[in-house]
PDB file of C-alpha atoms in Angstrom:
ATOM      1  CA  UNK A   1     113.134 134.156 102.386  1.00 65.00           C
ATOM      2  CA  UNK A   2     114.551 131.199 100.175  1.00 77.00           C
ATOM      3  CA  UNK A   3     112.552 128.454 102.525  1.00 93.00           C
ATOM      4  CA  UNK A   4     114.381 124.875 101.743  1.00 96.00           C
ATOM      5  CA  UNK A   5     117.603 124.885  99.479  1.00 97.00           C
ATOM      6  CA  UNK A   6     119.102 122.188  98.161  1.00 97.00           C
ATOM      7  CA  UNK A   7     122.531 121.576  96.115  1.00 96.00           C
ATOM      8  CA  UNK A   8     123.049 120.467  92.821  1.00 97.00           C
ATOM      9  CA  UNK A   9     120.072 120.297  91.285  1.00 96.00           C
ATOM     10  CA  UNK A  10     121.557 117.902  88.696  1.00 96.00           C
ATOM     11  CA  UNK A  11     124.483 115.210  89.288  1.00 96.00           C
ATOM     12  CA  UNK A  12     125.727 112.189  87.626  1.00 97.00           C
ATOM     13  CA  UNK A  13     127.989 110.326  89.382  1.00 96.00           C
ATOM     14  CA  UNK A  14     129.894 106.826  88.464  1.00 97.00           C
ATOM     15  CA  UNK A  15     129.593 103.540  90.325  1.00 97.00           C
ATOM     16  CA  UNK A  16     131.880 103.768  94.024  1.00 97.00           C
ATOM     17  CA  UNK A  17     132.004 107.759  93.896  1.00 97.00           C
ATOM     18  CA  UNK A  18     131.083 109.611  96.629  1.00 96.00           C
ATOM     19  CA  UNK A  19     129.250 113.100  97.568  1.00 96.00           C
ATOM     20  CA  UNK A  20     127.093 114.792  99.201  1.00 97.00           C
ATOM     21  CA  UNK A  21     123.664 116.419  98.961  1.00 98.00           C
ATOM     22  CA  UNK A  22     123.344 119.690 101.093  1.00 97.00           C
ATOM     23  CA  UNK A  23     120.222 121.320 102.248  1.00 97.00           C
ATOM     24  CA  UNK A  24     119.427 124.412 104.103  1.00 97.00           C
ATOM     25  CA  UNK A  25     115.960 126.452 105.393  1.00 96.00           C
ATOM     26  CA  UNK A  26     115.666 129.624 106.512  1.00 94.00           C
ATOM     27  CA  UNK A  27     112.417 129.233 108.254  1.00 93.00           C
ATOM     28  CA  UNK A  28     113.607 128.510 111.394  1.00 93.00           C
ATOM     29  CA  UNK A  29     112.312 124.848 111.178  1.00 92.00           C
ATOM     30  CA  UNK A  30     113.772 122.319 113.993  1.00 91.00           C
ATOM     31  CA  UNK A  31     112.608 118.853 111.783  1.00 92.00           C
ATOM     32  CA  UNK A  32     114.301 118.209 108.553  1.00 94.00           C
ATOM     33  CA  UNK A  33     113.981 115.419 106.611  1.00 95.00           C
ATOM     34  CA  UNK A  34     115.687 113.276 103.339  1.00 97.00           C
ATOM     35  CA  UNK A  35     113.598 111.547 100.759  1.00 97.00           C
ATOM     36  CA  UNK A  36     113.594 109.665  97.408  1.00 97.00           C
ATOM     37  CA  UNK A  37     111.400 109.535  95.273  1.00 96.00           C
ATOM     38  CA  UNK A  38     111.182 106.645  92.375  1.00 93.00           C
ATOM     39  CA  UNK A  39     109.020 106.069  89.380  1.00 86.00           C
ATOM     40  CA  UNK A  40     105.639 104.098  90.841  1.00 78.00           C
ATOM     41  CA  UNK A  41     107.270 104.276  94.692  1.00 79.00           C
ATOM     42  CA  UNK A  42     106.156 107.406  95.522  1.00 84.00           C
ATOM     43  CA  UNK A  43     108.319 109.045  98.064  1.00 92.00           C
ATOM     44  CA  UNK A  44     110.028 107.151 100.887  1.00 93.00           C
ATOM     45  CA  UNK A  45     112.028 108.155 103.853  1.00 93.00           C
ATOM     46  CA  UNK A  46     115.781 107.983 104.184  1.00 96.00           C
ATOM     47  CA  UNK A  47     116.638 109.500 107.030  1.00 95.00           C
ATOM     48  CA  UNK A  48     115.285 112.710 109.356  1.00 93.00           C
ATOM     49  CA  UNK A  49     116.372 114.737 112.224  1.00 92.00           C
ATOM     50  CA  UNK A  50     113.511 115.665 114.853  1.00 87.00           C
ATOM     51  CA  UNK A  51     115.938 118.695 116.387  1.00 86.00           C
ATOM     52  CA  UNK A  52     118.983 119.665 115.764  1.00 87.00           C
ATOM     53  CA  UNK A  53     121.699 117.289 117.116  1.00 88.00           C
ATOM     54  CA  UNK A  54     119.354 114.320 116.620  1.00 91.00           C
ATOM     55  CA  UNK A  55     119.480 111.830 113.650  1.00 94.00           C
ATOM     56  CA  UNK A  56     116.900 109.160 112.754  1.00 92.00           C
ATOM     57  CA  UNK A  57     116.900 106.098 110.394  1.00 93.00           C
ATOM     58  CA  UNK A  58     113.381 106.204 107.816  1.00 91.00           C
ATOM     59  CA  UNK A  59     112.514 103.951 105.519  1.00 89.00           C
ATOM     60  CA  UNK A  60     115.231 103.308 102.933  1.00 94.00           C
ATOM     61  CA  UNK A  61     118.536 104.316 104.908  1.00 96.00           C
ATOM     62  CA  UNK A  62     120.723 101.815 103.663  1.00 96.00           C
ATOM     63  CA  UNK A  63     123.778 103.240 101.599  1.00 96.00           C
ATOM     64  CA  UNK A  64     123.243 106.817 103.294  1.00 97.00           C
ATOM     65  CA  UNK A  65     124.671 109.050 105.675  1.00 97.00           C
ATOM     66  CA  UNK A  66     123.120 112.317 107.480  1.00 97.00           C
ATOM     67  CA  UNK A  67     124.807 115.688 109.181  1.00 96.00           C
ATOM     68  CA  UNK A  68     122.331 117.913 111.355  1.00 95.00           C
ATOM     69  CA  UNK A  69     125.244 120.569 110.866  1.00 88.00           C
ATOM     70  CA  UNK A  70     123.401 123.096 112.746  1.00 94.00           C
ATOM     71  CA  UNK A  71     119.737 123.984 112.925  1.00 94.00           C
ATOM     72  CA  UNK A  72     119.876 125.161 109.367  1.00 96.00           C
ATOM     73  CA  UNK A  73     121.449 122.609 107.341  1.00 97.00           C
ATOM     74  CA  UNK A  74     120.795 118.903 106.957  1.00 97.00           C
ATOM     75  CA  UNK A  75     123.645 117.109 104.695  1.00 97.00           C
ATOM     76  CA  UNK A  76     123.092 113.726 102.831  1.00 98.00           C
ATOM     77  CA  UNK A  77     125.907 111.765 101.618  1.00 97.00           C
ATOM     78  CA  UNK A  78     126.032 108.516  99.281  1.00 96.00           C
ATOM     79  CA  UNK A  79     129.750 106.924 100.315  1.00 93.00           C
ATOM     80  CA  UNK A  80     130.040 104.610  97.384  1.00 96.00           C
ATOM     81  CA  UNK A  81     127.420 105.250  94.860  1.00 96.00           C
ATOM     82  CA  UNK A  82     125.573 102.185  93.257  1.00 97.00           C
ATOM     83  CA  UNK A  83     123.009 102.132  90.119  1.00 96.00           C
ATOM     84  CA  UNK A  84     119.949 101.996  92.571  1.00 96.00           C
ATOM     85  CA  UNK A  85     120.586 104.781  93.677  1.00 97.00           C
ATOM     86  CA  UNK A  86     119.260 106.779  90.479  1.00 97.00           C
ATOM     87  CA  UNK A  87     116.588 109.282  91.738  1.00 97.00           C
ATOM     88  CA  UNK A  88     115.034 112.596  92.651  1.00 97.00           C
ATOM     89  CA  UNK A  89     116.223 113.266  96.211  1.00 98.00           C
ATOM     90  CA  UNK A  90     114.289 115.740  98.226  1.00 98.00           C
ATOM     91  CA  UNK A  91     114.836 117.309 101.327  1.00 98.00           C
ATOM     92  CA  UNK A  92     112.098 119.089 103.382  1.00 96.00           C
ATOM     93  CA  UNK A  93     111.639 120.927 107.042  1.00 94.00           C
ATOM     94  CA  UNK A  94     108.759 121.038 109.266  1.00 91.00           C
ATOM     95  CA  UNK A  95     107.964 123.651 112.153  1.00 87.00           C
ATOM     96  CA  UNK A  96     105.946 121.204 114.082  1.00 77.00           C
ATOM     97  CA  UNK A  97     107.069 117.971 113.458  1.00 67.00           C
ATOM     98  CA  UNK A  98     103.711 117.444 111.328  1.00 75.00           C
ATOM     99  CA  UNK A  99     103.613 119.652 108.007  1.00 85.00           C
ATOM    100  CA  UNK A 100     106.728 119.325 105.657  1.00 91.00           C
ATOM    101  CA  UNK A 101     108.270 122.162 103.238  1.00 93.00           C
ATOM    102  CA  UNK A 102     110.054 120.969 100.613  1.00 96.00           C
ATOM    103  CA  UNK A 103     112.992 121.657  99.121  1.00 97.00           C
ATOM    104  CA  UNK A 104     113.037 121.802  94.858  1.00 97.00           C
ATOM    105  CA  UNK A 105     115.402 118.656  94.713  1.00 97.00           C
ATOM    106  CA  UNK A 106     118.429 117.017  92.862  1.00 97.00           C
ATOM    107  CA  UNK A 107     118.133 115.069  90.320  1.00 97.00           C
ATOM    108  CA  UNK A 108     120.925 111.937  90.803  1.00 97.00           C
ATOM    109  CA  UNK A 109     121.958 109.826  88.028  1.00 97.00           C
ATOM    110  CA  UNK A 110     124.683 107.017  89.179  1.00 97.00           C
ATOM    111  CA  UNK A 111     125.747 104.584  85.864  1.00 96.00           C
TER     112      UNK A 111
ATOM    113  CA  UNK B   1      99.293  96.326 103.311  1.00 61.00           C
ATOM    114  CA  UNK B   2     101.016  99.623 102.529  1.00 73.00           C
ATOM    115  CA  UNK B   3     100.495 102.549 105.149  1.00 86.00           C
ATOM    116  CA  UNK B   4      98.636 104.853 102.525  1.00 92.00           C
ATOM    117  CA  UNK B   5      96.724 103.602  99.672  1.00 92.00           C
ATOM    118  CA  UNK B   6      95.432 105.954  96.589  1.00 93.00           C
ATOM    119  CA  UNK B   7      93.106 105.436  93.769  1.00 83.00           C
ATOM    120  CA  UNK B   8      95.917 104.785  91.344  1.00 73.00           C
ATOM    121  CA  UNK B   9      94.107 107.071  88.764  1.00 79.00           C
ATOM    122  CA  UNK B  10      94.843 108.200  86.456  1.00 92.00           C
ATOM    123  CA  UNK B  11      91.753 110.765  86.960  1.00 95.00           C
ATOM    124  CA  UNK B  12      90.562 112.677  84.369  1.00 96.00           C
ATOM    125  CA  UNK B  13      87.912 115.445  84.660  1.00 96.00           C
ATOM    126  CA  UNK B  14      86.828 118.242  82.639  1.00 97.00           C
ATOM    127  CA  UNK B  15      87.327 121.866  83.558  1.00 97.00           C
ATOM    128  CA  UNK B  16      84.445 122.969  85.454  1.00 97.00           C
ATOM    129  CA  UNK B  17      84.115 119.528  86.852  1.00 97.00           C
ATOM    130  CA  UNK B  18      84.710 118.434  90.885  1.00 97.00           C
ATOM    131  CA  UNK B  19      87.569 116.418  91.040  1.00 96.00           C
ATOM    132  CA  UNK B  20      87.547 113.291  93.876  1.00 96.00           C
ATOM    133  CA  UNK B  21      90.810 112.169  95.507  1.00 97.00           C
ATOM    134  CA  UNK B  22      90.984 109.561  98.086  1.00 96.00           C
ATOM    135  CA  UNK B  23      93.432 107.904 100.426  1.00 95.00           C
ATOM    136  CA  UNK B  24      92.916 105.416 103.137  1.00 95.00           C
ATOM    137  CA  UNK B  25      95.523 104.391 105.440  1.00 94.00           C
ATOM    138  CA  UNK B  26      96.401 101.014 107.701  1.00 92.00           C
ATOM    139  CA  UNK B  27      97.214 102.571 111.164  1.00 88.00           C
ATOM    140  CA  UNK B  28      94.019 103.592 113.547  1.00 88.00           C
ATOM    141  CA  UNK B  29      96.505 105.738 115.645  1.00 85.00           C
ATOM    142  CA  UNK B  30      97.178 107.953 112.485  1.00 87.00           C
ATOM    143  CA  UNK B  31      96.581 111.579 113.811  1.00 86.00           C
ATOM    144  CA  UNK B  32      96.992 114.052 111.116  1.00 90.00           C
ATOM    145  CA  UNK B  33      96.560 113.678 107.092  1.00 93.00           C
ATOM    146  CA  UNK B  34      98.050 115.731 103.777  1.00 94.00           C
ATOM    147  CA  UNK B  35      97.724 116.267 100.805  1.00 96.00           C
ATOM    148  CA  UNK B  36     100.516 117.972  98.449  1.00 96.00           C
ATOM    149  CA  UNK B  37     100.111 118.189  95.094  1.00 97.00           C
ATOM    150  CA  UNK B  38     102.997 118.081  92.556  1.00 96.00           C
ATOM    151  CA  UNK B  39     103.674 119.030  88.985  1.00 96.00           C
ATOM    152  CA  UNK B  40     105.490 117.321  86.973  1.00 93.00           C
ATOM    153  CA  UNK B  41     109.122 117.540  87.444  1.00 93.00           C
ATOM    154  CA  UNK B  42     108.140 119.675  90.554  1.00 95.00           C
ATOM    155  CA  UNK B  43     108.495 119.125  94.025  1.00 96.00           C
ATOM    156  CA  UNK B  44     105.223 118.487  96.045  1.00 96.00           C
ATOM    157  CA  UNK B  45     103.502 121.712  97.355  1.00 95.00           C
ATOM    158  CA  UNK B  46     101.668 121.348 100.621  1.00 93.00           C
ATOM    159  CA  UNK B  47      97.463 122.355 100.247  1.00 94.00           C
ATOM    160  CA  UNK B  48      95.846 120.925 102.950  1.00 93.00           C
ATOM    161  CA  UNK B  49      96.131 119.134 106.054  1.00 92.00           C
ATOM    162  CA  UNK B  50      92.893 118.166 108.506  1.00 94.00           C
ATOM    163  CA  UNK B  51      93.073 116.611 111.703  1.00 90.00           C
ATOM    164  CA  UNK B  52      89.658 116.412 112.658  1.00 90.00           C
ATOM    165  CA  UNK B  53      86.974 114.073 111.768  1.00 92.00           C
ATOM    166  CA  UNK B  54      84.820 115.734 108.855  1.00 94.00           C
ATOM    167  CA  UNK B  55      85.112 118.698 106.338  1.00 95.00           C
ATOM    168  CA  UNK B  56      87.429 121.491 106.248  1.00 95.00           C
ATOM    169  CA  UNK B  57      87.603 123.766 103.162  1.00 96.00           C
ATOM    170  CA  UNK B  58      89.902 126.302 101.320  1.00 95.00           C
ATOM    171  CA  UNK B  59      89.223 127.904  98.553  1.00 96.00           C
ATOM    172  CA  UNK B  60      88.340 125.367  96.099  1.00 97.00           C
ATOM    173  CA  UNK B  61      89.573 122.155  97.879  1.00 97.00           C
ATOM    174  CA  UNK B  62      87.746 120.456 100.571  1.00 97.00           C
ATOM    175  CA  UNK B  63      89.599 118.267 102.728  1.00 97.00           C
ATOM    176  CA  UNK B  64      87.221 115.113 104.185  1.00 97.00           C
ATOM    177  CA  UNK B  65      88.587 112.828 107.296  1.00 96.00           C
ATOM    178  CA  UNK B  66      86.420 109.958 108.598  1.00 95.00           C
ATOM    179  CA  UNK B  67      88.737 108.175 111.305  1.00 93.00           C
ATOM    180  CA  UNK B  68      86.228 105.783 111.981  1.00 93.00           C
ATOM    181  CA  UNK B  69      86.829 104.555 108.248  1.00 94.00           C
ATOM    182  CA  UNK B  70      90.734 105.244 107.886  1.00 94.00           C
ATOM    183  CA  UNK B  71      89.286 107.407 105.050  1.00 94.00           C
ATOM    184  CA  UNK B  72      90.737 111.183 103.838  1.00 97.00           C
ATOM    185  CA  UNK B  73      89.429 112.445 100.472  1.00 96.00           C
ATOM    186  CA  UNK B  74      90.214 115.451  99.073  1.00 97.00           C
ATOM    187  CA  UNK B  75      87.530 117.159  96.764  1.00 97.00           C
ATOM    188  CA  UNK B  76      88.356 120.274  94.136  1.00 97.00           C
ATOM    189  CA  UNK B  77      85.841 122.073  93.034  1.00 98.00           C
ATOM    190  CA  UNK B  78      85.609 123.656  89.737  1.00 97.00           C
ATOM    191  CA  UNK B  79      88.604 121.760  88.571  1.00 98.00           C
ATOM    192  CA  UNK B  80      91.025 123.998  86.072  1.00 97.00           C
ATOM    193  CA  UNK B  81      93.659 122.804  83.428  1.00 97.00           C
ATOM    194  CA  UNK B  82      96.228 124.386  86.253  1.00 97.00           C
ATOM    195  CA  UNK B  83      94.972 121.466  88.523  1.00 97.00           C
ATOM    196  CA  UNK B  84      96.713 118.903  86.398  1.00 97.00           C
ATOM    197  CA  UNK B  85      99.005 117.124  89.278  1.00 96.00           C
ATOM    198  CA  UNK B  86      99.645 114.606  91.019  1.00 95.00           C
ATOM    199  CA  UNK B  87      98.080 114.583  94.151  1.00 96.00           C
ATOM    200  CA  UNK B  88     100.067 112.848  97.545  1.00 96.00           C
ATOM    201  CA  UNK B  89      98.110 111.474 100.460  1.00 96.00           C
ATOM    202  CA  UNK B  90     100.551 111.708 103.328  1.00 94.00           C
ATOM    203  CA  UNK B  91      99.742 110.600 107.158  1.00 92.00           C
ATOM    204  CA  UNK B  92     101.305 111.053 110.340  1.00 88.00           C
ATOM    205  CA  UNK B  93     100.716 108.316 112.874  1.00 79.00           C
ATOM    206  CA  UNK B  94     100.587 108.643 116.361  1.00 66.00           C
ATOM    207  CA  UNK B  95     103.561 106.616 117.505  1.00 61.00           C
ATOM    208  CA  UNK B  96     106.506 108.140 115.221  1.00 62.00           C
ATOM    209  CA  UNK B  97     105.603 111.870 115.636  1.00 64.00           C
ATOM    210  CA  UNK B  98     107.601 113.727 112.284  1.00 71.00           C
ATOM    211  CA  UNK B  99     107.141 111.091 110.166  1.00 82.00           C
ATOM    212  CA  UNK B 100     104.795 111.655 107.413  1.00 88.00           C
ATOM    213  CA  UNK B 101     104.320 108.489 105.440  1.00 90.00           C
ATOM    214  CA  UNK B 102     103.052 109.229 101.607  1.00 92.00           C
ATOM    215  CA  UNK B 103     101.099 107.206  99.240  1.00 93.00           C
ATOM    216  CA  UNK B 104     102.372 106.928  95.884  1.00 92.00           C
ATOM    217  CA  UNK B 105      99.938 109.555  94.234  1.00 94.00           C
ATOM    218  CA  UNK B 106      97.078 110.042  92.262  1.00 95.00           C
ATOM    219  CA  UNK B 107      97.639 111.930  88.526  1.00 95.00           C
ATOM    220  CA  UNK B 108      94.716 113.851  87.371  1.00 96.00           C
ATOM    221  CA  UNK B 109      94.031 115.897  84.061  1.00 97.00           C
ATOM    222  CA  UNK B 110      91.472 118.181  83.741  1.00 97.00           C
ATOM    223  CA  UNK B 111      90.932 119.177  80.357  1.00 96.00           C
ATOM    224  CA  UNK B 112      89.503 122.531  78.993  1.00 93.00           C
TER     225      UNK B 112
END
């Protein structure tokens, strides 16, 4: 039992590139959720999907894109990746839609 | 006002020592609190969560909720070295059920 997954744990991308940040759980968890988390910000919401099939906007969604691919995995991708972007992103699951799991992160670096 | 406020620390006990964390948060509908705690470099680990209004303990920790006060504090006893975290306050509010919303963290040290 892995729980949350993510992949890479380490990236560097350049200005406009594009990828994507998978996760997966193994729990059997119908929420899973995308964060950042910044230097002094603490962590903050991009986007999170309640069940599978559903897709919400959080806090910071702006520049990001989201796949529920199935009840397991929960994709984030960065189309054209800017500067601000630079963080730890973190993905986590929840059984209940109250406690969250998370996932050991990926480290983003966009110059 | 932000959702979750911390005592921006950092907090520094010595071993032995309780250790005092608290949060308070903006939204009187908030129905369930968190804390995680996180090493450095580490993602955050959940230890507690409380829903009700007063004391609920594991272990070592002690998790404190006073609705009444928008007040959660989280207490750990005999602090150790392997205590040195930071410590996230997250809450749940009522009206957007799955959304946790975190405060930025408190760091403590405890040193031997």
């Amino acid at each position: 039992n892995a729980g949350v997954t993510q992949t890479p744990k380490f990236q560097v991308l350049k200005t406009g590139q594009s990828m994507t940040l998978q996760c997966a759980q193994d729990m059997n968890h119908n929420s899973m959720y995308w964060y950042r988390q910044d230097p002094g910000m603490g962590l903050r919401l991009i986007y999170y999907s309640a069940s599978e099939g559903t897709t919400d906007k959080g806090e910071v969604p702006n520049g990001y894109n989201v796949s529920r691919l199935n009840k397991r995995e929960f994709s984030l991708r960065l189309e054209s990746a800017a500067p601000s972007q630079t963080s730890v992103y973190f993905c986590a699951s929840s059984p209940t839609l109250y406690e969250q799991y998370f996932g050991p992160g990926t480290r983003l670096t966009v110059t | 006002q932000k959702e979750v406020e911390q005592n921006s620390g950092p907090l520094s006990v010595p071993e032995g020592a309780i250790a005092s964390l608290n949060c308070t948060y903006s939204d009187r509908g908030s129905q369930s609190f968190f804390w995680y705690r996180q090493y450095s470099g580490k993602s955050p680990e959940l230890i507690m969560f409380i829903y009700s209004n007063g004391d609920k303990e594991d272990g070592r920790f002690t998790a404190q909720l006073n609705k009444a006060s928008q007040y959660v504090s989280l207490l750990i006893r005999d602090s150790q070295p392997s205590d040195s975290a930071t410590y996230l306050c997250a809450v749940n509010r009522g009206s957007t059920l799955g959304r946790l919303y975190f405060g930025r963290g408190t760091q403590l040290t405890v040193w031997p």
